[in-house]
CSV table of C-alpha atoms in Angstrom, one decimal:
chain,number,residue,atom,x,y,z
A,498,UNK,CA,-8.0,6.6,-20.3
A,499,UNK,CA,-11.5,5.4,-21.5
A,500,UNK,CA,-14.2,8.0,-21.2
A,501,UNK,CA,-16.5,5.3,-19.8
A,502,UNK,CA,-15.6,2.0,-18.2
A,503,UNK,CA,-17.8,-1.0,-17.6
A,504,UNK,CA,-17.2,-1.8,-13.9
A,505,UNK,CA,-18.7,-4.6,-11.8
A,506,UNK,CA,-18.4,-4.4,-8.1
A,507,UNK,CA,-19.4,-6.6,-5.2
A,508,UNK,CA,-20.7,-5.2,-2.0
A,509,UNK,CA,-21.8,-1.8,-3.4
A,510,UNK,CA,-24.9,-1.3,-1.3
A,511,UNK,CA,-23.0,0.2,1.7
A,512,UNK,CA,-19.6,1.2,3.0
A,513,UNK,CA,-16.6,1.9,0.7
A,514,UNK,CA,-18.3,-0.1,-2.1
A,515,UNK,CA,-21.2,2.3,-2.2
A,516,UNK,CA,-19.0,5.3,-2.0
A,517,UNK,CA,-16.8,4.0,-4.9
A,518,UNK,CA,-19.9,3.3,-6.9
A,519,UNK,CA,-21.1,6.8,-6.5
A,520,UNK,CA,-17.7,8.0,-7.8
A,521,UNK,CA,-17.7,5.7,-10.7
A,522,UNK,CA,-21.2,6.9,-11.8
A,523,UNK,CA,-20.2,10.5,-11.3
A,524,UNK,CA,-17.2,9.9,-13.6
A,525,UNK,CA,-19.4,8.6,-16.3
A,526,UNK,CA,-18.7,4.9,-15.9
A,527,UNK,CA,-21.3,2.1,-16.1
A,528,UNK,CA,-21.7,0.2,-12.8
A,529,UNK,CA,-23.0,-3.3,-12.3
A,530,UNK,CA,-24.0,-3.7,-8.6
A,531,UNK,CA,-23.3,-7.3,-7.5
A,532,UNK,CA,-25.2,-7.6,-4.2
A,533,UNK,CA,-26.3,-10.5,-2.1
A,534,UNK,CA,-30.0,-10.0,-2.8
A,535,UNK,CA,-32.3,-8.1,-5.2
A,536,UNK,CA,-33.3,-5.8,-2.3
A,537,UNK,CA,-29.7,-4.9,-1.6
A,538,UNK,CA,-29.1,-4.3,-5.3
A,539,UNK,CA,-32.0,-1.9,-5.5
A,540,UNK,CA,-30.7,-0.1,-2.5
A,541,UNK,CA,-27.3,0.2,-4.2
A,542,UNK,CA,-28.8,1.6,-7.4
A,543,UNK,CA,-30.8,4.2,-5.5
A,544,UNK,CA,-28.0,5.2,-3.1
A,545,UNK,CA,-25.3,5.4,-5.8
A,546,UNK,CA,-27.5,7.3,-8.2
A,547,UNK,CA,-27.6,4.7,-10.9
A,548,UNK,CA,-26.1,1.5,-12.2
A,549,UNK,CA,-27.5,-1.9,-13.0
A,550,UNK,CA,-28.9,-4.0,-10.1
A,551,UNK,CA,-27.7,-7.6,-10.1
A,552,UNK,CA,-27.7,-10.5,-7.6
A,553,UNK,CA,-24.5,-12.2,-6.5
A,554,UNK,CA,-24.7,-14.0,-3.2
A,555,UNK,CA,-21.1,-14.9,-2.5
A,556,UNK,CA,-22.1,-17.6,0.0
A,557,UNK,CA,-23.7,-19.6,-2.8
A,558,UNK,CA,-21.5,-20.9,-5.6
A,559,UNK,CA,-24.6,-21.4,-7.7
A,560,UNK,CA,-25.5,-17.7,-7.3
A,561,UNK,CA,-22.0,-16.7,-8.3
A,562,UNK,CA,-22.2,-18.8,-11.4
A,563,UNK,CA,-25.6,-17.4,-12.3
A,564,UNK,CA,-24.4,-13.8,-11.8
A,565,UNK,CA,-21.3,-14.4,-13.9
A,566,UNK,CA,-23.4,-15.8,-16.8
A,567,UNK,CA,-25.8,-12.8,-16.7
A,568,UNK,CA,-22.9,-10.3,-16.4
A,569,UNK,CA,-21.2,-11.8,-19.4
A,570,UNK,CA,-24.4,-11.2,-21.4
A,571,UNK,CA,-24.9,-7.7,-20.2
A,572,UNK,CA,-21.2,-6.7,-20.5
A,573,UNK,CA,-19.4,-9.0,-23.0
A,574,UNK,CA,-16.2,-7.0,-22.4
A,575,UNK,CA,-16.0,-5.9,-18.8
A,576,UNK,CA,-13.2,-3.3,-18.1
A,577,UNK,CA,-13.0,-3.7,-14.3
A,578,UNK,CA,-14.1,-6.3,-11.8
A,579,UNK,CA,-13.9,-5.1,-8.1
A,580,UNK,CA,-13.9,-7.9,-5.6
A,581,UNK,CA,-14.9,-5.8,-2.7
A,582,UNK,CA,-17.6,-7.4,-0.6
A,583,UNK,CA,-16.7,-8.9,2.8
A,584,UNK,CA,-18.0,-10.0,6.1
A,585,UNK,CA,-16.5,-10.2,9.6
A,586,UNK,CA,-18.1,-12.7,12.0
A,587,UNK,CA,-18.5,-12.0,15.7
A,588,UNK,CA,-15.2,-12.0,17.4
A,589,UNK,CA,-16.8,-13.9,20.2
A,590,UNK,CA,-18.0,-16.7,17.9
A,591,UNK,CA,-16.8,-20.2,18.9
A,592,UNK,CA,-18.6,-22.1,16.2
A,593,UNK,CA,-18.7,-21.3,12.4
A,594,UNK,CA,-21.7,-20.4,10.4
A,595,UNK,CA,-21.9,-22.5,7.3
A,596,UNK,CA,-23.0,-21.6,3.8
A,597,UNK,CA,-25.4,-23.7,1.6
A,598,UNK,CA,-22.3,-25.3,0.2
A,599,UNK,CA,-21.0,-26.3,3.6
A,600,UNK,CA,-18.1,-23.9,3.9
A,601,UNK,CA,-17.3,-21.5,6.8
A,602,UNK,CA,-19.2,-18.3,5.9
A,603,UNK,CA,-16.3,-15.8,6.2
A,604,UNK,CA,-13.8,-17.7,4.1
A,605,UNK,CA,-16.6,-18.6,1.6
A,606,UNK,CA,-17.6,-15.0,1.2
A,607,UNK,CA,-14.3,-13.2,1.3
A,608,UNK,CA,-12.3,-15.7,-0.6
A,609,UNK,CA,-14.0,-18.7,-2.3
A,610,UNK,CA,-16.9,-16.8,-3.8
A,611,UNK,CA,-14.7,-14.1,-5.2
A,612,UNK,CA,-12.2,-16.7,-6.3
A,613,UNK,CA,-14.8,-18.4,-8.4
A,614,UNK,CA,-16.2,-15.2,-9.8
A,615,UNK,CA,-12.7,-14.0,-10.8
A,616,UNK,CA,-12.0,-17.3,-12.7
A,617,UNK,CA,-15.4,-17.2,-14.5
A,618,UNK,CA,-15.0,-13.5,-15.5
A,619,UNK,CA,-11.2,-13.4,-16.3
A,620,UNK,CA,-11.7,-14.3,-20.0
A,621,UNK,CA,-14.2,-11.4,-20.3
A,622,UNK,CA,-12.1,-8.7,-18.8
A,623,UNK,CA,-10.6,-6.2,-21.3
A,624,UNK,CA,-10.2,-2.6,-20.3
A,625,UNK,CA,-10.8,-0.4,-23.4
A,626,UNK,CA,-9.6,-3.3,-25.5
A,627,UNK,CA,-6.4,-3.6,-23.4
A,628,UNK,CA,-5.6,-5.3,-20.1
A,629,UNK,CA,-8.7,-5.7,-18.0
A,630,UNK,CA,-8.4,-4.9,-14.3
A,631,UNK,CA,-9.1,-7.2,-11.3
A,632,UNK,CA,-9.2,-5.2,-8.1
A,633,UNK,CA,-9.3,-6.8,-4.7
A,634,UNK,CA,-10.1,-5.1,-1.4
A,635,UNK,CA,-7.5,-6.6,1.0
A,636,UNK,CA,-6.4,-5.4,4.4
A,637,UNK,CA,-3.3,-4.8,6.4
A,638,UNK,CA,-4.6,-7.2,9.1
A,639,UNK,CA,-3.4,-10.1,6.8
A,640,UNK,CA,0.0,-9.3,8.4
A,641,UNK,CA,0.3,-10.2,12.1
A,642,UNK,CA,3.1,-7.6,12.4
A,643,UNK,CA,0.8,-4.7,11.4
A,644,UNK,CA,-1.6,-2.8,13.7
A,645,UNK,CA,-4.7,-4.9,14.2
A,646,UNK,CA,-3.0,-8.0,12.7
A,647,UNK,CA,-2.7,-9.7,16.1
A,648,UNK,CA,-3.8,-8.8,19.6
A,649,UNK,CA,-1.2,-9.3,22.2
A,650,UNK,CA,0.9,-11.2,19.7
A,651,UNK,CA,-1.9,-13.8,19.3
A,652,UNK,CA,-4.5,-14.6,16.7
A,653,UNK,CA,-2.6,-13.4,13.7
A,654,UNK,CA,-3.4,-14.7,10.2
A,655,UNK,CA,-1.7,-17.9,9.1
A,656,UNK,CA,-3.0,-20.6,6.7
A,657,UNK,CA,-0.7,-23.4,7.9
A,658,UNK,CA,-0.9,-26.3,5.5
A,659,UNK,CA,-4.4,-25.5,4.3
A,660,UNK,CA,-5.7,-28.7,5.8
A,661,UNK,CA,-8.8,-26.9,7.0
A,662,UNK,CA,-9.7,-25.3,3.6
A,663,UNK,CA,-12.6,-27.6,3.0
A,664,UNK,CA,-16.3,-28.1,3.7
A,665,UNK,CA,-16.8,-28.2,7.5
A,666,UNK,CA,-17.8,-31.6,8.9
A,667,UNK,CA,-18.7,-32.5,12.4
A,668,UNK,CA,-15.5,-33.0,14.5
A,669,UNK,CA,-13.3,-31.7,11.7
A,670,UNK,CA,-11.3,-28.5,11.2
A,671,UNK,CA,-13.1,-25.1,11.4
A,672,UNK,CA,-10.1,-23.0,10.4
A,673,UNK,CA,-8.1,-22.9,7.2
A,674,UNK,CA,-4.9,-23.9,9.1
A,675,UNK,CA,-6.5,-27.1,10.3
A,676,UNK,CA,-7.4,-25.9,13.8
A,677,UNK,CA,-10.5,-27.6,15.3
A,678,UNK,CA,-11.5,-24.7,17.5
A,679,UNK,CA,-13.2,-21.8,15.7
A,680,UNK,CA,-11.8,-18.3,16.1
A,681,UNK,CA,-14.1,-15.6,14.9
A,682,UNK,CA,-11.4,-12.9,15.1
A,683,UNK,CA,-8.7,-14.8,13.3
A,684,UNK,CA,-10.9,-16.2,10.5
A,685,UNK,CA,-11.4,-12.7,9.0
A,686,UNK,CA,-7.6,-12.0,9.1
A,687,UNK,CA,-7.1,-15.4,7.4
A,688,UNK,CA,-9.6,-14.4,4.7
A,689,UNK,CA,-7.6,-11.3,4.0
A,690,UNK,CA,-4.4,-13.3,3.8
A,691,UNK,CA,-6.2,-15.5,1.2
A,692,UNK,CA,-7.0,-12.3,-0.7
A,693,UNK,CA,-3.3,-11.3,-0.8
A,694,UNK,CA,-2.1,-14.7,-1.9
A,695,UNK,CA,-4.9,-14.9,-4.5
A,696,UNK,CA,-3.6,-11.7,-6.1
A,697,UNK,CA,0.0,-13.0,-6.1
A,698,UNK,CA,-1.0,-16.1,-7.9
A,699,UNK,CA,-3.5,-14.4,-10.2
A,700,UNK,CA,-0.8,-12.1,-11.5
A,701,UNK,CA,1.1,-15.3,-12.6
A,702,UNK,CA,-1.9,-17.0,-14.1
A,703,UNK,CA,-4.0,-14.2,-15.5
A,704,UNK,CA,-1.2,-12.8,-17.7
A,705,UNK,CA,-3.6,-10.7,-19.8
A,706,UNK,CA,-5.0,-8.8,-16.8
A,707,UNK,CA,-3.9,-6.1,-14.5
A,708,UNK,CA,-4.1,-7.4,-10.9
A,709,UNK,CA,-4.4,-4.7,-8.2
A,710,UNK,CA,-5.2,-4.8,-4.5
A,711,UNK,CA,-5.3,-2.4,-1.6
A,712,UNK,CA,-5.7,-1.8,2.1
A,713,UNK,CA,-8.6,0.6,2.6
A,714,UNK,CA,-7.6,1.4,6.1
A,715,UNK,CA,-9.4,0.9,9.5
A,716,UNK,CA,-13.0,1.9,8.9
A,717,UNK,CA,-15.0,1.1,12.0
A,718,UNK,CA,-18.1,2.8,10.6
A,719,UNK,CA,-18.3,0.3,7.8
A,720,UNK,CA,-21.1,-2.3,7.7
A,721,UNK,CA,-18.2,-4.9,7.7
A,722,UNK,CA,-18.2,-4.7,11.5
A,723,UNK,CA,-21.9,-5.1,12.1
A,724,UNK,CA,-21.4,-8.4,13.9
A,725,UNK,CA,-18.7,-7.2,16.3
A,726,UNK,CA,-20.8,-4.1,17.0
A,727,UNK,CA,-23.7,-6.3,17.9
A,728,UNK,CA,-21.5,-8.1,20.4
A,729,UNK,CA,-20.9,-4.9,22.3
A,730,UNK,CA,-22.7,-1.9,20.8
A,731,UNK,CA,-21.8,0.6,23.5
A,732,UNK,CA,-18.1,-0.4,23.5
A,733,UNK,CA,-17.9,-0.4,19.7
A,734,UNK,CA,-19.6,3.0,19.5
A,735,UNK,CA,-17.2,4.5,22.0
A,736,UNK,CA,-14.2,2.9,20.3
A,737,UNK,CA,-15.4,4.3,16.9
A,738,UNK,CA,-15.7,7.8,18.4
A,739,UNK,CA,-12.2,7.6,20.0
A,740,UNK,CA,-10.6,6.2,16.9
A,741,UNK,CA,-12.1,9.1,14.9
A,742,UNK,CA,-10.9,11.7,17.3
A,743,UNK,CA,-7.4,10.1,17.5
A,744,UNK,CA,-7.3,10.2,13.7
A,745,UNK,CA,-6.4,6.5,13.0
A,746,UNK,CA,-10.0,5.7,11.9
A,747,UNK,CA,-10.5,6.1,8.1
A,748,UNK,CA,-13.7,7.7,7.0
A,749,UNK,CA,-15.8,5.7,4.5
A,750,UNK,CA,-15.4,8.3,1.8
A,751,UNK,CA,-11.6,8.0,2.0
A,752,UNK,CA,-11.8,4.2,1.7
A,753,UNK,CA,-14.2,4.7,-1.3
A,754,UNK,CA,-11.8,7.2,-2.9
A,755,UNK,CA,-9.0,4.6,-2.5
A,756,UNK,CA,-11.1,1.9,-4.2
A,757,UNK,CA,-12.1,4.2,-7.0
A,758,UNK,CA,-8.5,5.2,-7.6
A,759,UNK,CA,-7.1,1.7,-7.7
A,760,UNK,CA,-9.9,0.7,-10.1
A,761,UNK,CA,-9.6,3.6,-12.6
A,762,UNK,CA,-6.0,4.9,-12.5
A,763,UNK,CA,-4.1,4.1,-15.7
A,764,UNK,CA,-0.6,4.4,-14.2
A,765,UNK,CA,-0.5,1.8,-11.4
A,766,UNK,CA,1.8,-1.1,-12.2
A,767,UNK,CA,0.5,-4.7,-12.4
A,768,UNK,CA,0.6,-6.4,-9.1
A,769,UNK,CA,0.2,-3.2,-7.0
A,770,UNK,CA,-0.8,-3.5,-3.4
A,771,UNK,CA,-1.4,0.0,-2.0
A,772,UNK,CA,-1.7,1.2,1.5
A,773,UNK,CA,-1.2,4.3,3.6
A,774,UNK,CA,0.3,5.2,6.9
A,775,UNK,CA,-1.9,5.3,10.0
A,776,UNK,CA,-3.8,8.6,10.2
A,777,UNK,CA,-3.2,9.3,6.6
A,778,UNK,CA,-6.2,10.2,4.4
A,779,UNK,CA,-4.2,9.9,1.2
A,780,UNK,CA,-6.1,8.4,-1.7
A,781,UNK,CA,-3.5,8.7,-4.5
A,782,UNK,CA,0.0,7.4,-5.0
A,783,UNK,CA,1.4,10.9,-5.1
A,784,UNK,CA,-0.2,11.8,-1.8
A,785,UNK,CA,1.1,8.7,0.1
A,786,UNK,CA,-1.4,6.0,-0.8
A,787,UNK,CA,1.5,3.8,-2.1
A,788,UNK,CA,3.3,0.5,-1.9
A,789,UNK,CA,2.1,-1.4,1.1
A,790,UNK,CA,3.8,-4.0,3.3
A,791,UNK,CA,2.9,-7.6,2.6
A,792,UNK,CA,3.6,-10.3,5.3
A,793,UNK,CA,6.2,-13.0,4.8
A,794,UNK,CA,3.4,-15.6,4.4
A,795,UNK,CA,1.7,-13.3,1.9
A,796,UNK,CA,4.8,-13.5,-0.2
A,797,UNK,CA,5.0,-17.3,-0.2
A,798,UNK,CA,4.7,-18.4,-3.9
A,799,UNK,CA,4.3,-22.1,-3.0
A,800,UNK,CA,1.5,-21.3,-0.6
A,801,UNK,CA,-0.2,-19.0,-3.1
A,802,UNK,CA,-0.1,-21.8,-5.7
A,803,UNK,CA,-1.4,-24.4,-3.3
A,804,UNK,CA,-4.2,-22.1,-2.2
A,805,UNK,CA,-5.2,-21.6,-5.8
A,806,UNK,CA,-5.2,-25.3,-6.6
A,807,UNK,CA,-7.1,-26.2,-3.5
A,808,UNK,CA,-9.7,-23.4,-4.0
A,809,UNK,CA,-10.1,-24.5,-7.6
A,810,UNK,CA,-10.9,-28.0,-6.6
A,811,UNK,CA,-13.4,-26.8,-4.0
A,812,UNK,CA,-15.4,-24.4,-6.2
A,813,UNK,CA,-15.1,-26.4,-9.5
A,814,UNK,CA,-14.1,-23.4,-11.6
A,815,UNK,CA,-11.9,-25.5,-13.9
């Protein structure tokens, strides 16, 4: 294992990204904080106890390209790229928020921005002169059969024929599966299914890299859920408390430990998707943070390839 790794991580100003960044720095690694603004990057550096502040606004393809170019100059050979940042829209939202490029914001942030970044940085990933690591923060909610994956059997992730993976136009689809009606709850789950399928196809295409992903667990205290909390602050606060007492809520530090482990452990096999049982606080394979369940759609090689090609056409990464 390298004494010091060069690690870039998106979404390191709060939540599990910040916790993992603290761990990376404490372990002697160099961290490049990829945050949506200079202010957030400064917060990340101060809160993590070090690192290099950089701007990477995943809602802007131009910002992603600028960041990748600057990162290549600062770290010509990056060891680890953690695609961790994410947003969840209001579950009550009935109309999408659009990015400067015209995409639905959640899919743009959680999938398309990271997809472009991974493609731009893949040739520059080389861990200690060996296989560089691409680490993706996914989620068990990509699977409708898992807890939280569907409510009452409805609203589970599915990408359909990808006919809605495009810039949003008036009267056109607002969801990846081609649905016209926007669903703020389902779109986040769809974005996590995109993450899982991305990893599946990335392993096939990025043959020189180690592709790893994981489910951090249900972390209601994370900044990820700021929009749903704004919908119903009292209810969300009460739910967070109850979830903590019941034991199925995962503390931020456990999620951060899981991210740190996936990024730095030398023994994990290529293509790993790690998860843990509900109520488990395990953060290593030996302790029970081990092979997770991937949905049937998440195992669809044809869909993974189609998602890749369509995403490539949209972001212009070729």
